[in-house]
XYZ file of C-alpha atoms in Angstrom:
322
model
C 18.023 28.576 43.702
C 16.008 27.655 46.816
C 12.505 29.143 46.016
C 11.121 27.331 49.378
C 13.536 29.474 51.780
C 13.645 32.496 49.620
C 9.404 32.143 50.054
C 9.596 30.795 53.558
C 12.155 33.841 54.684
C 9.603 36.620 53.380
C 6.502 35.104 54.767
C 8.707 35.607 57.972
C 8.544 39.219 57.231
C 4.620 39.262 57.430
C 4.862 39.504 61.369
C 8.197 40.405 62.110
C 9.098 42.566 64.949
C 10.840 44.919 62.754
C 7.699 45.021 60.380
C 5.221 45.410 63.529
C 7.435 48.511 63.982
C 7.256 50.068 60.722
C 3.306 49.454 61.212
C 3.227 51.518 64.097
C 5.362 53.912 63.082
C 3.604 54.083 60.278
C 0.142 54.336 62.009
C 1.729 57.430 63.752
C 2.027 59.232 60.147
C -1.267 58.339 59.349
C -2.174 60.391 62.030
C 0.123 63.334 60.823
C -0.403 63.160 57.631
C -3.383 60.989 56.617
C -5.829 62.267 59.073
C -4.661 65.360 60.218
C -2.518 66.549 56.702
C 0.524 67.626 59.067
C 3.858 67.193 56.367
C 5.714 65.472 58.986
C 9.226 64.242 57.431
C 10.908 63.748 60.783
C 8.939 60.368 61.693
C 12.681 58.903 62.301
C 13.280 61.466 64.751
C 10.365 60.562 67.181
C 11.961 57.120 66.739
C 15.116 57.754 67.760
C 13.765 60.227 70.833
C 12.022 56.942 72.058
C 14.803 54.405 71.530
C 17.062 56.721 73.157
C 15.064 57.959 75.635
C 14.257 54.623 76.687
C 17.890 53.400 76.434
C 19.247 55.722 78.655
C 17.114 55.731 80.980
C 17.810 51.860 81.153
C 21.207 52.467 81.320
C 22.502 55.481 83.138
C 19.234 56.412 85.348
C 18.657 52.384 86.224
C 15.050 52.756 85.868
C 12.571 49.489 85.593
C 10.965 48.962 82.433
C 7.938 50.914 82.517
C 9.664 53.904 84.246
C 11.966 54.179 81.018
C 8.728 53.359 78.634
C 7.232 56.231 80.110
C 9.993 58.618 80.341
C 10.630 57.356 76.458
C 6.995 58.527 75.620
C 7.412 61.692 77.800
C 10.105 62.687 75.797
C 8.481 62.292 72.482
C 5.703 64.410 73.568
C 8.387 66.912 74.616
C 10.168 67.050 70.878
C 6.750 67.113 69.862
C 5.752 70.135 71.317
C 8.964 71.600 70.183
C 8.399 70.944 66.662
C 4.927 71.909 67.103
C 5.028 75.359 68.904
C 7.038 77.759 66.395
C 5.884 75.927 63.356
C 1.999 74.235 63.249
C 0.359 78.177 62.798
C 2.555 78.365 59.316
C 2.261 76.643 55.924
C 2.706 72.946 56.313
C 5.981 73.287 54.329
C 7.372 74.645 57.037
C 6.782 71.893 59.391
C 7.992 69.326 56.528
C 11.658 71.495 56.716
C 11.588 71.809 60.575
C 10.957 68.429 61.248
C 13.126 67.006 58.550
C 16.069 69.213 60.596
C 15.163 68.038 63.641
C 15.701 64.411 62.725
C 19.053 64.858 61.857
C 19.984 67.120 64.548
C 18.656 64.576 67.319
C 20.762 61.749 65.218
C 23.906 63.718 65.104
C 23.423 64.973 68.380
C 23.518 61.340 69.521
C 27.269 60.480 67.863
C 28.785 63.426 69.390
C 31.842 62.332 70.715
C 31.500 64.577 74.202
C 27.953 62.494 74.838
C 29.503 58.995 74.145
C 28.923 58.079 78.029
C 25.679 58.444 77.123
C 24.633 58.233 73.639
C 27.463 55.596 72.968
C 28.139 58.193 70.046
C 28.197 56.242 66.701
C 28.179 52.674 68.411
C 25.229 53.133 70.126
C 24.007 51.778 73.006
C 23.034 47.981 74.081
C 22.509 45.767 76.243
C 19.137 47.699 78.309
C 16.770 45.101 77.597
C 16.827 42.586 80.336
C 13.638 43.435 81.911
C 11.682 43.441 79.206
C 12.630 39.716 78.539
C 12.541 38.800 82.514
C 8.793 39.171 81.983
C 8.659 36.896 79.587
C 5.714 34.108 80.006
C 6.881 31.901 77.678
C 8.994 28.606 78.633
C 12.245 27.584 77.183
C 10.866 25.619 74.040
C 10.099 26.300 70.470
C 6.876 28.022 69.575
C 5.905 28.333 65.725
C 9.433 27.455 65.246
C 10.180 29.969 66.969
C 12.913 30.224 70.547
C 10.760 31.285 73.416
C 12.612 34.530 73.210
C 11.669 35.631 69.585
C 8.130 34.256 69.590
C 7.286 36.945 72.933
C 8.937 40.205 71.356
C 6.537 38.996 68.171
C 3.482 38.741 70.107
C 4.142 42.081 72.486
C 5.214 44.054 69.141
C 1.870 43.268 67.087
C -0.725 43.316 70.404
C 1.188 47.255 70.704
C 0.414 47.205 67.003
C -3.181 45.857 67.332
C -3.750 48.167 70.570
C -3.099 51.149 68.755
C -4.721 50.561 65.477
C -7.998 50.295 67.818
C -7.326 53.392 69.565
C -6.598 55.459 66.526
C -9.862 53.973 64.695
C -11.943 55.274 67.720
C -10.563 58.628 67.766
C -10.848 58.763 64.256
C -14.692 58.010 64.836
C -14.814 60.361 67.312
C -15.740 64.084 67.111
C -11.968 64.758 67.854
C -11.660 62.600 65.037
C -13.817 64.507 62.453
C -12.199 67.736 63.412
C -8.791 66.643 62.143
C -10.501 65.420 59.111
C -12.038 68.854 58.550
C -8.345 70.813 58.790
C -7.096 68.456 56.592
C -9.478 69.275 53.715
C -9.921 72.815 54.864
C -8.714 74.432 58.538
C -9.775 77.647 57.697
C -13.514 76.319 57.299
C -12.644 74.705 60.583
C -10.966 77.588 62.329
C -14.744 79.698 60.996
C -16.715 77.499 62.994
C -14.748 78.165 66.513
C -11.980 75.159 66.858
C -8.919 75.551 67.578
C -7.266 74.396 64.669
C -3.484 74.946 66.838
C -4.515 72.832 69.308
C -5.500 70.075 67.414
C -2.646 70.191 65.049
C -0.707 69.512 68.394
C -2.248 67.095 69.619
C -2.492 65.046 66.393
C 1.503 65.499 66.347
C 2.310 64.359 69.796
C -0.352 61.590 69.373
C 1.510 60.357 66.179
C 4.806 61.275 67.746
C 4.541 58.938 70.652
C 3.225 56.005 68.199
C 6.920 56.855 66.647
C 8.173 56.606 69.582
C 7.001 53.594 70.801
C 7.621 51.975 67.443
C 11.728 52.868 67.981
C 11.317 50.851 71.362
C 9.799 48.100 69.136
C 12.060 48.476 66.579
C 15.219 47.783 68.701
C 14.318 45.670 71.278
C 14.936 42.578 69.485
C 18.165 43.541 68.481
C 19.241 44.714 71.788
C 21.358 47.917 70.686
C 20.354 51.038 69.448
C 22.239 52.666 67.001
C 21.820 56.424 64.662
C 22.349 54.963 61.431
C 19.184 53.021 61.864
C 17.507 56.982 61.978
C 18.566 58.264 58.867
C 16.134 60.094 56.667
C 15.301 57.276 54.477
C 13.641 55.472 57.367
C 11.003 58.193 57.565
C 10.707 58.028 53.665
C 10.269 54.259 53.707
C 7.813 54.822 56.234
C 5.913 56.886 53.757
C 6.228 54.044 51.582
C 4.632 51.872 53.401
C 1.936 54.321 54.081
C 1.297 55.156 50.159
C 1.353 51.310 50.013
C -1.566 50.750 52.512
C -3.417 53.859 51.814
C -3.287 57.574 53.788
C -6.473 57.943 55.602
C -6.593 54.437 56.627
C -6.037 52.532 60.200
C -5.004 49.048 58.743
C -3.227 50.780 55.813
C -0.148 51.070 57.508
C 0.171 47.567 58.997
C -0.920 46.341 54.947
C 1.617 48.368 53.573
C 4.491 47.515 56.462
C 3.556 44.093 55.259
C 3.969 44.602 51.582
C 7.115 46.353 51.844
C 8.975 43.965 53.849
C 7.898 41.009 51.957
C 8.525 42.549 48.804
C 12.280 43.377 50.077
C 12.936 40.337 51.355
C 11.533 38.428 48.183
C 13.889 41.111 45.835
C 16.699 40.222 48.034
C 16.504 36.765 48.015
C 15.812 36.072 44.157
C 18.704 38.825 43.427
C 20.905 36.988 45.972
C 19.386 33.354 44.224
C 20.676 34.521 40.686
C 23.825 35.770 41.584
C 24.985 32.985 43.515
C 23.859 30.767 40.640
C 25.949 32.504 38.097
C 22.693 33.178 36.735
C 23.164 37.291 36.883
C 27.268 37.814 36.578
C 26.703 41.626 36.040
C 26.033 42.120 39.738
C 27.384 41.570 43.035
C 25.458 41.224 46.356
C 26.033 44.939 47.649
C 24.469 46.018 44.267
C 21.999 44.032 44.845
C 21.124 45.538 47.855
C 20.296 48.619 46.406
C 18.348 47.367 43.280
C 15.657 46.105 45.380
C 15.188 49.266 47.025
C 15.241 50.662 43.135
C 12.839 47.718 42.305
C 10.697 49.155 44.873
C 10.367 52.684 43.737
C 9.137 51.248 40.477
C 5.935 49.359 42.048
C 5.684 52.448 43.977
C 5.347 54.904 40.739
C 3.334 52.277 38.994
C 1.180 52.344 42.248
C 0.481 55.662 42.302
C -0.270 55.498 38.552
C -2.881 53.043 38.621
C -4.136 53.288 42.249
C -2.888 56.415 43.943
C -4.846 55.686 47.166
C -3.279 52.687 48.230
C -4.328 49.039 48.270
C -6.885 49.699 51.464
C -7.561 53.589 50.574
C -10.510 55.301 48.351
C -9.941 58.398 46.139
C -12.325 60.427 48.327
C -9.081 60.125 51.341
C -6.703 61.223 48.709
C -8.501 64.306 47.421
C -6.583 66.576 50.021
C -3.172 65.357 49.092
């Protein structure tokens, strides 16, 4: 068993593109949820909205880059709002069901067979991201030991990453800021002292809806297609993972805990893989393998939220809402 590439292959992980977009994505809960205490469960919804949005706007409308970025983000503010309008003045179990729905109607909406012109139904779309590597900087050559290619979507993906984390941690100093803190532990003290607790709510979730949004652009740029089985629900619920992980009311929780939860998978994988192939484990084959490590994960979850429920970056005085 190679211990050198199985090492090598999850340090990769630490600043992957894929793992920059779990951060974001991540980040974007935070605001939901950490900050704000919104039960969003539809994260993977906002990212599909923004994949696809920005996909098809690529595609079928023609549009340059930052014409479909912004029409991607647009339309994640859009879903947002409709999530948010008949929902945010109820219990916040309600929003956890209604966003949770949407998800999966945006995802199945997308493989209908009558929208496959447009949606590409379940084979998705590809082939929409030639702009965004014509503006590549970067010469032909190898960088890190990385292609010119790979190293730029990197370095975009975790400046997005490092851009936002910035932004939220000044609004989250701000008196905005303190407001959402204050419906999280209590909106009706809040709502006593003249805010408009709605209005926040809303804008917390179309904040955090667009950082999902953007993160789906992330998240499938460097494969070049976009496809609905990447949305499923358990995307939004490993997205929670990786924000239990890094801790709730945190800014660099999410990135920490992206981190952790790649490199943790990718170290599973490649021992389980290692002991197989070695005859070492002859009880198991690779697609059950597959799944243990997300089972493997579950267990340092409990065990995390047994002997530090708030996360590796978190304090207990963020987790006394939850």
């Amino acid at each position: 068993m190679d211990f050198g590439f199985i090492f090598s292959s999850a340090a990769g992980e630490l600043f992957s593109p894929t793992t920059a977009a779990y951060a974001l994505a991540t980040l974007g809960l935070a605001v939901h949820f950490g900050y704000t205490g919104l039960l969003n469960f539809g994260q993977a919804g906002f990212m599909a909205v923004g994949a696809y949005g920005f996909a098809i706007s690529t595609l079928t409308l023609g549009v340059p880059f930052f014409v479909g970025l912004l029409i991607a983000v647009v339309c994640s503010a859009i879903f947002a709002l409709l999530l948010g309008i008949p929902t945010l003045r109820l219990r916040a179990d309600y929003l956890a069901i209604v966003t949770i729905a949407a998800a999966e109607i945006v995802r199945y909406i997308v493989t209908t067979n009558q929208l496959t012109a447009i949606t590409g139904s379940a084979n998705g779309l590809a082939a929409f991201e030639g702009d965004f590597y014509a503006m590549n900087p970067f010469p032909p050559g190898l960088y890190m030991g990385m292609n010119n290619r790979d190293f730029y979507i990197r370095v975009v993906a975790w400046a997005v990453v490092a851009l936002f984390c910035t932004l939220v941690w000044l609004l989250m100093r701000s008196p905005w800021g303190r407001v959402l803190k204050g419906i999280r532990e209590d909106e009706n003290a809040v709502r006593s002292l003249g805010k408009n607790v709605y209005a926040y709510k809303m804008q917390a979730l179309i904040i955090g809806g667009v950082l999902g949004a953007l993160a789906g652009m992330i998240f499938t740029l460097p494969r070049g297609a976009v496809q609905p089985a990447n949305y499923g629900t358990e995307l939004t619920f490993f997205l929670y993972t990786c924000l239990l992980l890094g801790g709730l009311g945190t800014v660099l929780g999410p990135v920490v805990g992206a981190m952790i939860f790649w490199v943790v998978l990718s170290l599973t994988q490649g021992i389980l893989y290692g002991l197989i192939e070695s005859g070492t484990i002859t009880w198991l084959n690779t697609v059950q393998a597959g799944q243990l490590r997300y089972i493997l994960v579950g267990v340092a979850l409990m065990l995390l939220m047994i002997f530090r429920p708030q996360g590796v970056l978190g304090n207990k005085k963020e987790l006394a809402f939850a």
